[in-house]
């Protein structure tokens, strides 16, 4: 029998027994989970040393899994803070755990960072001459097995990639939450992981805007030089184009962030044109619309009811195609002067999955200090957060309704 010394499952509301694959019997409510041992020493290669199988009787509840993909420094953490706030709680690192953990836990959600599945640490990547974006620097087998286990109600010992030391730290226990968010570079890269996602989002930040944000954070807040920021973006670009960017074709929703078109030639990245691209026909998700579903509409809300200074605000909505898929696109170019007046815009949007009139505006005002609160990035992140809450409620209510239906039949 293989021994899972490094990364194993832990039982939740259940008893677990370890057996060899040959002896495993999968009965009703039994879950089979395969784990791989790997080295976590400096320069660890992450090579598997044989699977072991753990069978567990999992609890009844199933975890809803959300994938959020984006390059580093593209607003994933900010989005996550908005999302967890929609569910009504503050997200915190696991109590009493590794202070450098990348995980954030709230009442309803657990956000895990896929950097934790780097199979090569910083030294290992340097030695092999690969970036963290390269699939060879990541353990997709382990990612798949662990996300699958959590989704089916089984807790796992997930590795930790320590961004301070650049090493792989000892694992931390992740119990199945109501909603698991896997955020990072590759949530939609591996087909097996992709198939586990109940909903997926890609944050598509254009090069000009990414550069402006990097300068703002890494130069102003972290003391990096302009040259080093340019060099780091350039060094990542080939792998970003090869492995990260192509994932957007799989996403159910894409938030695309571009320079404004309201100021000709503007490249500053301060005023933004943001597009919310929503796939049609996704189960439990109906795209947001402006005025009239399926029409094509341009709208300038500035005037008596919405204060706008230069260069103003322009909305656009309509059907389109994206990588061959039918989509609806809602676009906002420009920025709000007064967030409390956002209610005027909110009242013209439909299918936003609010629980009361003005909920989007309330959320935006609550986090007015978050980056992007005065433009489409904050607005669309908030709306996607509400759509995820709605999706979660639909999935869980259809699960509880199912046995009743069966009894009736
Ligand atoms: N909507 C936004 N508008 C303006 N700036 C933004 C926006 N979102 C993010 N930024 C800038 O980008 C920085 C990184 O944002 P955030 O920490 O949310 O990204 P991240 O993808 O989680 O980054 P990392 O992966 O490097 O931790 C912020 O500090 C801010 O400077
Ligand atoms: O892309 C990244 C995270 O999204 C990082 O570059 C990657 O995780 C490597 O981290 P570090 O620079 O701390 O070694």
CSV table of C-alpha atoms and ligand atoms in Angstrom, one decimal:
chain,number,residue,atom,x,y,z
A,1,UNK,CA,0.0,0.0,0.0
A,2,UNK,CA,1.3,3.5,-0.8
A,3,UNK,CA,1.7,5.8,2.0
A,4,UNK,CA,0.5,9.4,1.5
A,5,UNK,CA,3.0,11.2,3.8
A,6,UNK,CA,3.0,14.6,2.2
A,7,UNK,CA,-0.4,15.4,0.8
A,8,UNK,CA,-3.3,13.4,2.0
A,9,UNK,CA,-7.0,13.8,2.5
A,10,UNK,CA,-8.6,14.3,5.8
A,11,UNK,CA,-12.1,13.2,6.5
A,12,UNK,CA,-15.0,15.5,7.0
A,13,UNK,CA,-18.2,14.2,8.6
A,14,UNK,CA,-16.8,10.8,7.6
A,15,UNK,CA,-14.4,8.1,8.2
A,16,UNK,CA,-11.5,7.6,5.7
A,17,UNK,CA,-9.6,4.4,5.0
A,18,UNK,CA,-6.6,4.1,2.9
A,19,UNK,CA,-6.4,1.2,0.5
A,20,UNK,CA,-4.6,0.2,-2.7
A,21,UNK,CA,-6.4,0.9,-5.9
A,22,UNK,CA,-7.1,-2.8,-6.3
A,23,UNK,CA,-8.9,-3.1,-3.0
A,24,UNK,CA,-10.9,0.0,-3.4
A,25,UNK,CA,-14.7,-0.5,-3.6
A,26,UNK,CA,-16.7,2.5,-4.7
A,27,UNK,CA,-20.1,2.4,-3.2
A,28,UNK,CA,-22.9,4.9,-2.9
A,29,UNK,CA,-21.7,8.1,-1.2
A,30,UNK,CA,-18.2,6.7,-1.3
A,31,UNK,CA,-15.5,8.9,-2.8
A,32,UNK,CA,-12.2,7.8,-4.2
A,33,UNK,CA,-9.4,10.3,-4.2
A,34,UNK,CA,-6.0,9.7,-5.6
A,35,UNK,CA,-3.0,11.7,-4.2
A,36,UNK,CA,0.6,12.0,-5.2
A,37,UNK,CA,3.5,12.4,-2.9
A,38,UNK,CA,6.1,14.9,-4.0
A,39,UNK,CA,9.2,16.5,-2.6
A,40,UNK,CA,9.0,19.9,-1.1
A,41,UNK,CA,12.6,20.5,-0.7
A,42,UNK,CA,14.5,23.4,-2.3
A,43,UNK,CA,14.4,23.0,-6.0
A,44,UNK,CA,11.9,20.3,-5.7
A,45,UNK,CA,10.9,18.8,-9.0
A,46,UNK,CA,7.4,17.9,-7.9
A,47,UNK,CA,7.7,14.5,-9.6
A,48,UNK,CA,5.0,12.1,-8.4
A,49,UNK,CA,6.1,9.0,-6.5
A,50,UNK,CA,3.1,6.8,-7.1
A,51,UNK,CA,-0.5,7.3,-6.3
A,52,UNK,CA,-2.3,6.2,-3.2
A,53,UNK,CA,-6.0,6.0,-3.0
A,54,UNK,CA,-8.2,7.1,-0.1
A,55,UNK,CA,-11.8,6.2,0.0
A,56,UNK,CA,-14.1,8.4,2.1
A,57,UNK,CA,-17.8,8.6,2.8
A,58,UNK,CA,-18.2,12.3,2.2
A,59,UNK,CA,-20.9,14.6,3.7
A,60,UNK,CA,-24.1,15.3,1.7
A,61,UNK,CA,-23.3,18.9,0.8
A,62,UNK,CA,-21.4,19.6,-2.4
A,63,UNK,CA,-19.0,22.5,-2.9
A,64,UNK,CA,-19.6,24.9,-5.7
A,65,UNK,CA,-16.4,25.6,-7.5
A,66,UNK,CA,-15.5,28.9,-9.2
A,67,UNK,CA,-12.4,29.6,-11.3
A,68,UNK,CA,-10.8,33.0,-11.6
A,69,UNK,CA,-7.9,33.4,-14.0
A,70,UNK,CA,-5.6,36.3,-14.5
A,71,UNK,CA,-2.0,37.3,-14.7
A,72,UNK,CA,-0.3,38.5,-11.5
A,73,UNK,CA,-1.2,42.1,-10.5
A,74,UNK,CA,-4.4,42.1,-12.5
A,75,UNK,CA,-6.9,42.6,-9.7
A,76,UNK,CA,-7.7,39.0,-8.6
A,77,UNK,CA,-7.3,39.9,-4.9
A,78,UNK,CA,-9.5,43.0,-5.2
A,79,UNK,CA,-12.2,40.9,-7.0
A,80,UNK,CA,-12.0,38.3,-4.3
A,81,UNK,CA,-12.6,40.9,-1.6
A,82,UNK,CA,-15.6,42.1,-3.5
A,83,UNK,CA,-16.9,38.6,-4.0
A,84,UNK,CA,-16.6,37.5,-0.3
A,85,UNK,CA,-18.2,40.8,0.8
A,86,UNK,CA,-21.3,39.9,-1.3
A,87,UNK,CA,-21.6,36.7,0.8
A,88,UNK,CA,-21.4,38.9,3.9
A,89,UNK,CA,-18.2,38.1,5.6
A,90,UNK,CA,-14.6,39.1,5.8
A,91,UNK,CA,-12.1,36.6,4.4
A,92,UNK,CA,-9.0,35.8,6.5
A,93,UNK,CA,-6.0,33.5,6.3
A,94,UNK,CA,-6.5,30.1,8.1
A,95,UNK,CA,-6.3,30.8,11.9
A,96,UNK,CA,-3.1,29.6,13.6
A,97,UNK,CA,-1.6,28.5,10.3
A,98,UNK,CA,1.3,29.5,8.2
A,99,UNK,CA,1.5,33.3,8.2
A,100,UNK,CA,2.5,33.2,4.6
A,101,UNK,CA,-0.5,31.1,3.5
A,102,UNK,CA,-2.2,32.3,0.3
A,103,UNK,CA,-5.6,31.0,1.4
A,104,UNK,CA,-8.5,33.2,2.5
A,105,UNK,CA,-11.4,31.8,4.4
A,106,UNK,CA,-14.8,33.3,5.2
A,107,UNK,CA,-18.1,31.8,6.4
A,108,UNK,CA,-19.2,30.8,2.9
A,109,UNK,CA,-16.1,30.9,0.8
A,110,UNK,CA,-12.6,29.5,0.7
A,111,UNK,CA,-10.3,31.1,-1.8
A,112,UNK,CA,-7.2,29.1,-2.7
A,113,UNK,CA,-4.4,30.5,-4.8
A,114,UNK,CA,-3.2,28.1,-7.6
A,115,UNK,CA,0.4,29.3,-7.0
A,116,UNK,CA,0.3,26.7,-4.3
A,117,UNK,CA,0.5,24.1,-7.0
A,118,UNK,CA,3.8,25.3,-8.3
A,119,UNK,CA,5.8,22.1,-8.5
A,120,UNK,CA,9.1,24.0,-8.9
A,121,UNK,CA,10.1,26.5,-6.3
A,122,UNK,CA,11.9,29.7,-7.2
A,123,UNK,CA,15.3,28.1,-7.3
A,124,UNK,CA,14.0,25.1,-9.2
A,125,UNK,CA,12.5,27.4,-11.9
A,126,UNK,CA,15.7,29.3,-12.2
A,127,UNK,CA,17.7,26.2,-12.6
A,128,UNK,CA,15.4,24.8,-15.2
A,129,UNK,CA,15.0,28.2,-16.9
A,130,UNK,CA,11.1,28.2,-16.8
A,131,UNK,CA,8.7,30.8,-15.5
A,132,UNK,CA,5.8,30.1,-13.0
A,133,UNK,CA,3.5,30.5,-16.0
A,134,UNK,CA,4.9,27.5,-17.7
A,135,UNK,CA,2.8,24.3,-17.1
A,136,UNK,CA,6.0,22.4,-16.4
A,137,UNK,CA,6.4,24.5,-13.2
A,138,UNK,CA,2.9,23.4,-12.0
A,139,UNK,CA,1.4,20.1,-10.7
A,140,UNK,CA,-1.9,19.8,-12.6
A,141,UNK,CA,-2.4,16.2,-11.4
A,142,UNK,CA,-2.4,17.3,-7.8
A,143,UNK,CA,-4.5,20.4,-8.5
A,144,UNK,CA,-7.1,18.2,-10.2
A,145,UNK,CA,-7.2,15.5,-7.6
A,146,UNK,CA,-7.5,18.0,-4.7
A,147,UNK,CA,-10.1,20.3,-6.3
A,148,UNK,CA,-12.1,17.1,-7.2
A,149,UNK,CA,-11.8,15.9,-3.6
A,150,UNK,CA,-12.9,19.2,-2.1
A,151,UNK,CA,-15.8,19.5,-4.6
A,152,UNK,CA,-17.1,16.1,-3.4
A,153,UNK,CA,-16.8,17.0,0.2
A,154,UNK,CA,-13.4,15.6,1.2
A,155,UNK,CA,-10.8,17.8,3.0
A,156,UNK,CA,-7.3,17.9,1.6
A,157,UNK,CA,-3.8,18.8,2.7
A,158,UNK,CA,-2.9,21.4,0.1
A,159,UNK,CA,0.7,22.5,-0.4
A,160,UNK,CA,1.7,26.2,0.1
A,161,UNK,CA,3.9,28.2,-2.2
A,162,UNK,CA,5.6,30.8,0.0
A,163,UNK,CA,6.0,34.0,-1.9
A,164,UNK,CA,8.3,35.4,0.7
A,165,UNK,CA,10.9,32.7,0.6
A,166,UNK,CA,10.1,31.2,-2.8
A,167,UNK,CA,9.9,27.7,-1.3
A,168,UNK,CA,7.2,25.1,-1.0
A,169,UNK,CA,6.1,25.0,2.6
A,170,UNK,CA,4.4,22.2,4.5
A,171,UNK,CA,0.8,21.7,3.5
A,172,UNK,CA,-2.3,23.2,5.1
A,173,UNK,CA,-5.7,21.6,5.7
A,174,UNK,CA,-8.5,22.8,3.4
A,175,UNK,CA,-12.0,21.7,4.4
A,176,UNK,CA,-14.7,21.7,1.8
A,177,UNK,CA,-16.5,25.1,1.9
A,178,UNK,CA,-19.8,26.0,0.5
A,179,UNK,CA,-18.0,27.9,-2.3
A,180,UNK,CA,-14.4,27.2,-3.4
A,181,UNK,CA,-12.7,29.8,-5.5
A,182,UNK,CA,-9.6,28.7,-7.3
A,183,UNK,CA,-7.7,31.8,-8.4
A,184,UNK,CA,-4.5,32.2,-10.2
A,185,UNK,CA,-2.7,31.7,-13.4
A,186,UNK,CA,-4.1,28.4,-14.6
A,187,UNK,CA,-7.6,27.5,-13.4
A,188,UNK,CA,-8.9,26.7,-16.9
A,189,UNK,CA,-5.7,25.3,-18.4
A,190,UNK,CA,-6.1,21.6,-17.6
A,191,UNK,CA,-9.3,20.1,-19.1
A,192,UNK,CA,-9.9,18.0,-16.0
A,193,UNK,CA,-9.8,21.0,-13.6
A,194,UNK,CA,-11.9,23.1,-16.1
A,195,UNK,CA,-14.6,20.4,-16.0
A,196,UNK,CA,-14.9,20.7,-12.3
A,197,UNK,CA,-15.7,24.4,-12.5
A,198,UNK,CA,-19.3,25.5,-12.0
A,199,UNK,CA,-18.5,29.0,-13.3
A,200,UNK,CA,-15.3,30.6,-14.6
A,201,UNK,CA,-14.1,34.2,-14.9
A,202,UNK,CA,-11.1,35.6,-16.8
A,203,UNK,CA,-9.7,39.1,-16.0
A,204,UNK,CA,-8.4,40.3,-19.3
A,205,UNK,CA,-6.2,43.4,-18.6
A,206,UNK,CA,-4.7,44.9,-21.8
A,207,UNK,CA,-1.0,45.4,-21.9
A,208,UNK,CA,-1.2,49.2,-21.6
A,209,UNK,CA,-3.4,49.0,-18.5
A,210,UNK,CA,-1.4,46.2,-16.9
A,211,UNK,CA,1.7,48.3,-17.3
A,212,UNK,CA,0.0,51.3,-15.7
A,213,UNK,CA,-1.2,49.3,-12.7
A,214,UNK,CA,2.2,47.6,-12.3
A,215,UNK,CA,3.9,51.0,-12.2
A,216,UNK,CA,1.4,52.2,-9.7
A,217,UNK,CA,1.9,49.2,-7.4
A,218,UNK,CA,5.5,48.0,-7.9
A,219,UNK,CA,7.1,51.4,-8.4
A,220,UNK,CA,5.1,53.6,-6.0
A,221,UNK,CA,4.4,51.0,-3.3
A,222,UNK,CA,7.3,48.5,-3.7
A,223,UNK,CA,10.2,50.7,-4.8
A,224,UNK,CA,10.9,48.8,-8.1
A,225,UNK,CA,12.5,50.7,-11.0
A,226,UNK,CA,10.7,51.4,-14.3
A,227,UNK,CA,13.3,49.3,-16.1
A,228,UNK,CA,12.8,46.3,-13.8
A,229,UNK,CA,9.0,46.5,-14.2
A,230,UNK,CA,9.3,46.7,-18.0
A,231,UNK,CA,11.8,43.8,-18.0
A,232,UNK,CA,9.5,41.6,-15.8
A,233,UNK,CA,6.5,42.2,-18.0
A,234,UNK,CA,8.6,41.4,-21.2
A,235,UNK,CA,10.0,38.3,-19.6
A,236,UNK,CA,6.6,36.9,-18.8
A,237,UNK,CA,4.9,37.9,-22.1
A,238,UNK,CA,5.8,34.8,-24.2
A,239,UNK,CA,4.5,32.4,-21.6
A,240,UNK,CA,1.6,34.6,-20.8
A,241,UNK,CA,0.6,34.6,-24.4
A,242,UNK,CA,1.1,30.8,-24.7
A,243,UNK,CA,-0.5,29.5,-21.5
A,244,UNK,CA,-2.5,32.1,-19.7
A,245,UNK,CA,-4.3,34.3,-22.2
A,246,UNK,CA,-5.8,31.3,-24.2
A,247,UNK,CA,-7.8,30.4,-21.2
A,248,UNK,CA,-10.2,33.3,-21.8
A,249,UNK,CA,-12.0,31.4,-24.5
A,250,UNK,CA,-13.2,28.9,-21.9
A,251,UNK,CA,-14.5,31.6,-19.4
A,252,UNK,CA,-18.2,32.0,-18.7
A,253,UNK,CA,-17.5,35.7,-18.0
A,254,UNK,CA,-14.6,37.9,-19.1
A,255,UNK,CA,-13.9,41.3,-17.7
A,256,UNK,CA,-11.8,43.0,-20.3
A,257,UNK,CA,-10.0,46.2,-19.3
A,258,UNK,CA,-8.8,48.6,-22.1
A,259,UNK,CA,-7.7,52.2,-22.3
A,260,UNK,CA,-10.6,54.7,-22.8
A,261,UNK,CA,-11.8,55.6,-26.2
A,262,UNK,CA,-13.3,58.8,-24.8
A,263,UNK,CA,-9.8,60.6,-24.8
A,264,UNK,CA,-8.2,60.1,-28.2
A,265,UNK,CA,-4.7,58.5,-28.0
A,266,UNK,CA,-5.0,58.0,-24.2
A,267,UNK,CA,-2.6,55.4,-22.8
A,268,UNK,CA,-2.4,56.5,-19.2
A,269,UNK,CA,-4.6,53.7,-17.9
A,270,UNK,CA,-6.5,56.1,-15.6
A,271,UNK,CA,-9.7,56.3,-17.5
A,272,UNK,CA,-10.8,52.8,-18.5
A,273,UNK,CA,-13.1,51.1,-21.0
A,274,UNK,CA,-14.3,47.9,-19.4
A,275,UNK,CA,-16.3,45.2,-21.1
A,276,UNK,CA,-18.2,42.5,-19.4
A,277,UNK,CA,-18.4,39.6,-21.8
A,278,UNK,CA,-21.0,37.0,-20.8
A,279,UNK,CA,-21.5,33.6,-22.4
A,280,UNK,CA,-25.0,32.7,-23.4
A,281,UNK,CA,-26.5,29.3,-22.4
A,282,UNK,CA,-24.5,28.8,-19.3
A,283,UNK,CA,-26.4,26.8,-16.7
A,284,UNK,CA,-27.6,28.9,-13.7
A,285,UNK,CA,-26.3,32.1,-15.3
A,286,UNK,CA,-28.3,34.6,-17.3
A,287,UNK,CA,-26.4,37.6,-18.7
A,288,UNK,CA,-27.0,41.1,-17.4
A,289,UNK,CA,-28.7,43.5,-19.9
A,290,UNK,CA,-29.2,47.2,-20.4
A,291,UNK,CA,-32.8,48.4,-21.2
A,292,UNK,CA,-33.8,45.6,-23.6
A,293,UNK,CA,-32.4,42.1,-23.7
A,294,UNK,CA,-30.8,41.2,-27.0
A,295,UNK,CA,-31.0,44.7,-28.5
A,296,UNK,CA,-27.9,46.9,-29.3
A,297,UNK,CA,-27.9,50.0,-27.2
A,298,UNK,CA,-25.5,52.9,-26.7
A,299,UNK,CA,-26.3,55.1,-23.7
A,300,UNK,CA,-24.7,58.2,-22.2
A,301,UNK,CA,-26.2,58.5,-18.8
A,302,UNK,CA,-24.6,61.9,-18.0
A,303,UNK,CA,-27.0,64.8,-17.5
A,304,UNK,CA,-29.5,65.7,-14.9
A,305,UNK,CA,-29.4,62.5,-13.0
A,306,UNK,CA,-25.7,61.6,-13.2
A,307,UNK,CA,-22.9,64.0,-12.7
A,308,UNK,CA,-20.0,63.5,-15.1
A,309,UNK,CA,-16.9,65.5,-15.6
A,310,UNK,CA,-14.6,65.2,-18.6
A,311,UNK,CA,-14.5,62.8,-20.4
A,312,UNK,CA,-17.9,61.6,-19.4
A,313,UNK,CA,-19.4,58.1,-19.4
A,314,UNK,CA,-20.6,55.9,-22.2
A,315,UNK,CA,-22.4,52.5,-21.9
A,316,UNK,CA,-22.9,50.1,-24.7
A,317,UNK,CA,-24.8,46.8,-24.7
A,318,UNK,CA,-25.5,44.1,-27.3
A,319,UNK,CA,-25.2,40.6,-28.5
A,320,UNK,CA,-21.9,39.5,-30.1
A,321,UNK,CA,-19.7,36.4,-30.6
A,322,UNK,CA,-16.5,35.7,-28.7
A,323,UNK,CA,-14.2,32.8,-29.8
A,324,UNK,CA,-17.1,31.4,-31.7
A,325,UNK,CA,-19.5,31.5,-28.7
A,326,UNK,CA,-22.7,33.6,-28.5
A,327,UNK,CA,-22.2,36.3,-25.9
A,328,UNK,CA,-23.8,39.4,-24.5
A,329,UNK,CA,-21.4,42.3,-23.9
A,330,UNK,CA,-22.0,45.2,-21.5
A,331,UNK,CA,-19.5,48.0,-21.8
A,332,UNK,CA,-18.7,51.0,-19.7
A,333,UNK,CA,-16.2,53.7,-20.7
A,334,UNK,CA,-15.3,56.5,-18.3
A,335,UNK,CA,-15.7,57.0,-14.6
A,336,UNK,CA,-18.2,58.0,-12.0
A,337,UNK,CA,-17.8,61.3,-10.2
A,338,UNK,CA,-20.3,60.5,-7.4
A,339,UNK,CA,-20.7,56.9,-6.4
A,340,UNK,CA,-24.0,57.5,-4.6
A,341,UNK,CA,-25.5,58.4,-8.0
A,342,UNK,CA,-24.7,54.9,-9.3
A,343,UNK,CA,-28.2,53.9,-8.3
A,344,UNK,CA,-29.4,55.7,-11.5
A,345,UNK,CA,-27.2,53.4,-13.7
A,346,UNK,CA,-28.1,50.4,-11.6
A,347,UNK,CA,-31.9,51.0,-12.0
A,348,UNK,CA,-31.4,50.7,-15.8
A,349,UNK,CA,-29.6,47.3,-15.6
A,350,UNK,CA,-31.6,44.1,-15.5
A,351,UNK,CA,-30.7,40.5,-14.5
A,352,UNK,CA,-28.2,41.8,-12.0
A,353,UNK,CA,-29.3,39.3,-9.3
A,354,UNK,CA,-29.7,41.8,-6.5
A,355,UNK,CA,-31.8,40.9,-3.5
A,356,UNK,CA,-33.0,44.5,-3.0
A,357,UNK,CA,-33.1,47.7,-4.9
A,358,UNK,CA,-29.8,49.4,-4.8
A,359,UNK,CA,-27.7,46.5,-3.7
A,360,UNK,CA,-25.0,47.1,-6.4
A,361,UNK,CA,-24.7,50.7,-5.3
A,362,UNK,CA,-24.6,49.7,-1.7
A,363,UNK,CA,-21.7,47.3,-2.3
A,364,UNK,CA,-19.8,49.8,-4.4
A,365,UNK,CA,-20.2,52.5,-1.7
A,366,UNK,CA,-19.1,50.0,1.0
A,367,UNK,CA,-15.8,49.4,-0.8
A,368,UNK,CA,-15.3,52.8,-2.3
A,369,UNK,CA,-11.6,52.7,-1.3
A,370,UNK,CA,-10.9,49.5,-3.4
A,371,UNK,CA,-9.1,50.0,-6.7
A,372,UNK,CA,-11.6,50.5,-9.6
A,373,UNK,CA,-14.6,51.6,-7.5
A,374,UNK,CA,-15.2,54.6,-9.7
A,375,UNK,CA,-15.2,52.7,-13.0
A,376,UNK,CA,-16.4,49.6,-14.8
A,377,UNK,CA,-13.9,47.3,-13.2
A,378,UNK,CA,-15.5,47.7,-9.7
A,379,UNK,CA,-19.0,47.8,-11.1
A,380,UNK,CA,-18.7,44.6,-13.2
A,381,UNK,CA,-16.7,42.8,-10.5
A,382,UNK,CA,-19.5,43.6,-8.0
A,383,UNK,CA,-22.2,42.4,-10.5
A,384,UNK,CA,-20.3,39.2,-11.2
A,385,UNK,CA,-20.1,38.6,-7.5
A,386,UNK,CA,-23.9,38.9,-7.3
A,387,UNK,CA,-24.3,36.6,-10.2
A,388,UNK,CA,-22.1,34.0,-8.4
A,389,UNK,CA,-24.3,34.3,-5.3
A,390,UNK,CA,-27.3,33.6,-7.5
A,391,UNK,CA,-25.6,30.7,-9.2
A,392,UNK,CA,-24.7,29.2,-5.9
A,393,UNK,CA,-28.3,29.6,-4.6
A,394,UNK,CA,-29.7,28.0,-7.8
A,395,UNK,CA,-27.3,25.0,-7.6
A,396,UNK,CA,-27.9,24.4,-4.0
A,397,UNK,CA,-31.7,24.8,-4.2
A,398,UNK,CA,-31.8,22.4,-7.3
A,399,UNK,CA,-29.9,19.9,-5.2
A,400,UNK,CA,-32.3,20.0,-2.3
A,401,UNK,CA,-35.3,20.0,-4.6
A,402,UNK,CA,-34.1,16.9,-6.5
A,403,UNK,CA,-35.0,14.2,-3.9
A,404,UNK,CA,-38.5,15.8,-3.5
A,405,UNK,CA,-39.1,15.6,-7.2
A,406,UNK,CA,-37.9,12.0,-7.2
A,407,UNK,CA,-40.3,11.1,-4.3
A,408,UNK,CA,-43.2,12.7,-6.2
A,409,UNK,CA,-42.4,10.7,-9.3
B,1,LIG,N1,-9.6,48.0,-11.0
B,1,LIG,C1,-8.4,48.5,-10.7
B,1,LIG,N2,-8.2,49.8,-11.0
B,1,LIG,C2,-7.0,50.4,-10.8
B,1,LIG,N3,-5.9,49.7,-10.3
B,1,LIG,C3,-6.1,48.4,-10.0
B,1,LIG,C4,-7.4,47.7,-10.2
B,1,LIG,N4,-7.3,46.5,-9.8
B,1,LIG,C5,-6.0,46.3,-9.4
B,1,LIG,N5,-5.3,47.5,-9.5
B,1,LIG,C6,-3.9,47.7,-9.3
B,1,LIG,O1,-3.3,46.4,-9.4
B,1,LIG,C7,-2.7,46.1,-8.1
B,1,LIG,C8,-2.8,44.6,-7.9
B,1,LIG,O2,-4.2,44.3,-7.6
B,1,LIG,P1,-4.5,42.9,-6.9
B,1,LIG,O3,-3.7,42.8,-5.7
B,1,LIG,O4,-6.0,42.9,-6.7
B,1,LIG,O5,-4.1,41.9,-8.1
B,1,LIG,P2,-3.6,40.4,-8.0
B,1,LIG,O6,-4.0,39.9,-9.3
B,1,LIG,O7,-4.3,39.7,-6.8
B,1,LIG,O8,-2.1,40.5,-7.8
B,1,LIG,P3,-1.0,39.4,-7.4
B,1,LIG,O9,-1.4,38.2,-8.1
B,1,LIG,O10,0.3,40.0,-7.8
B,1,LIG,O11,-1.1,39.3,-5.9
B,1,LIG,C9,-3.4,47.0,-7.1
B,1,LIG,O12,-2.6,47.2,-6.0
B,1,LIG,C10,-3.7,48.2,-7.9
B,1,LIG,O13,-2.5,49.0,-7.9
B,2,LIG,O1,2.8,34.7,-11.3
B,2,LIG,C1,2.9,34.7,-10.2
B,2,LIG,C2,1.8,34.6,-9.2
B,2,LIG,O2,0.6,34.8,-9.8
B,2,LIG,C3,4.3,34.6,-9.5
B,2,LIG,O3,5.2,35.2,-10.4
B,2,LIG,C4,4.6,33.2,-9.2
B,2,LIG,O4,3.7,32.6,-8.3
B,2,LIG,C5,6.0,33.1,-8.7
B,2,LIG,O5,6.1,33.8,-7.5
B,2,LIG,P1,7.4,34.5,-6.9
B,2,LIG,O6,7.7,35.6,-7.9
B,2,LIG,O7,7.0,35.0,-5.5
B,2,LIG,O8,8.4,33.5,-6.9
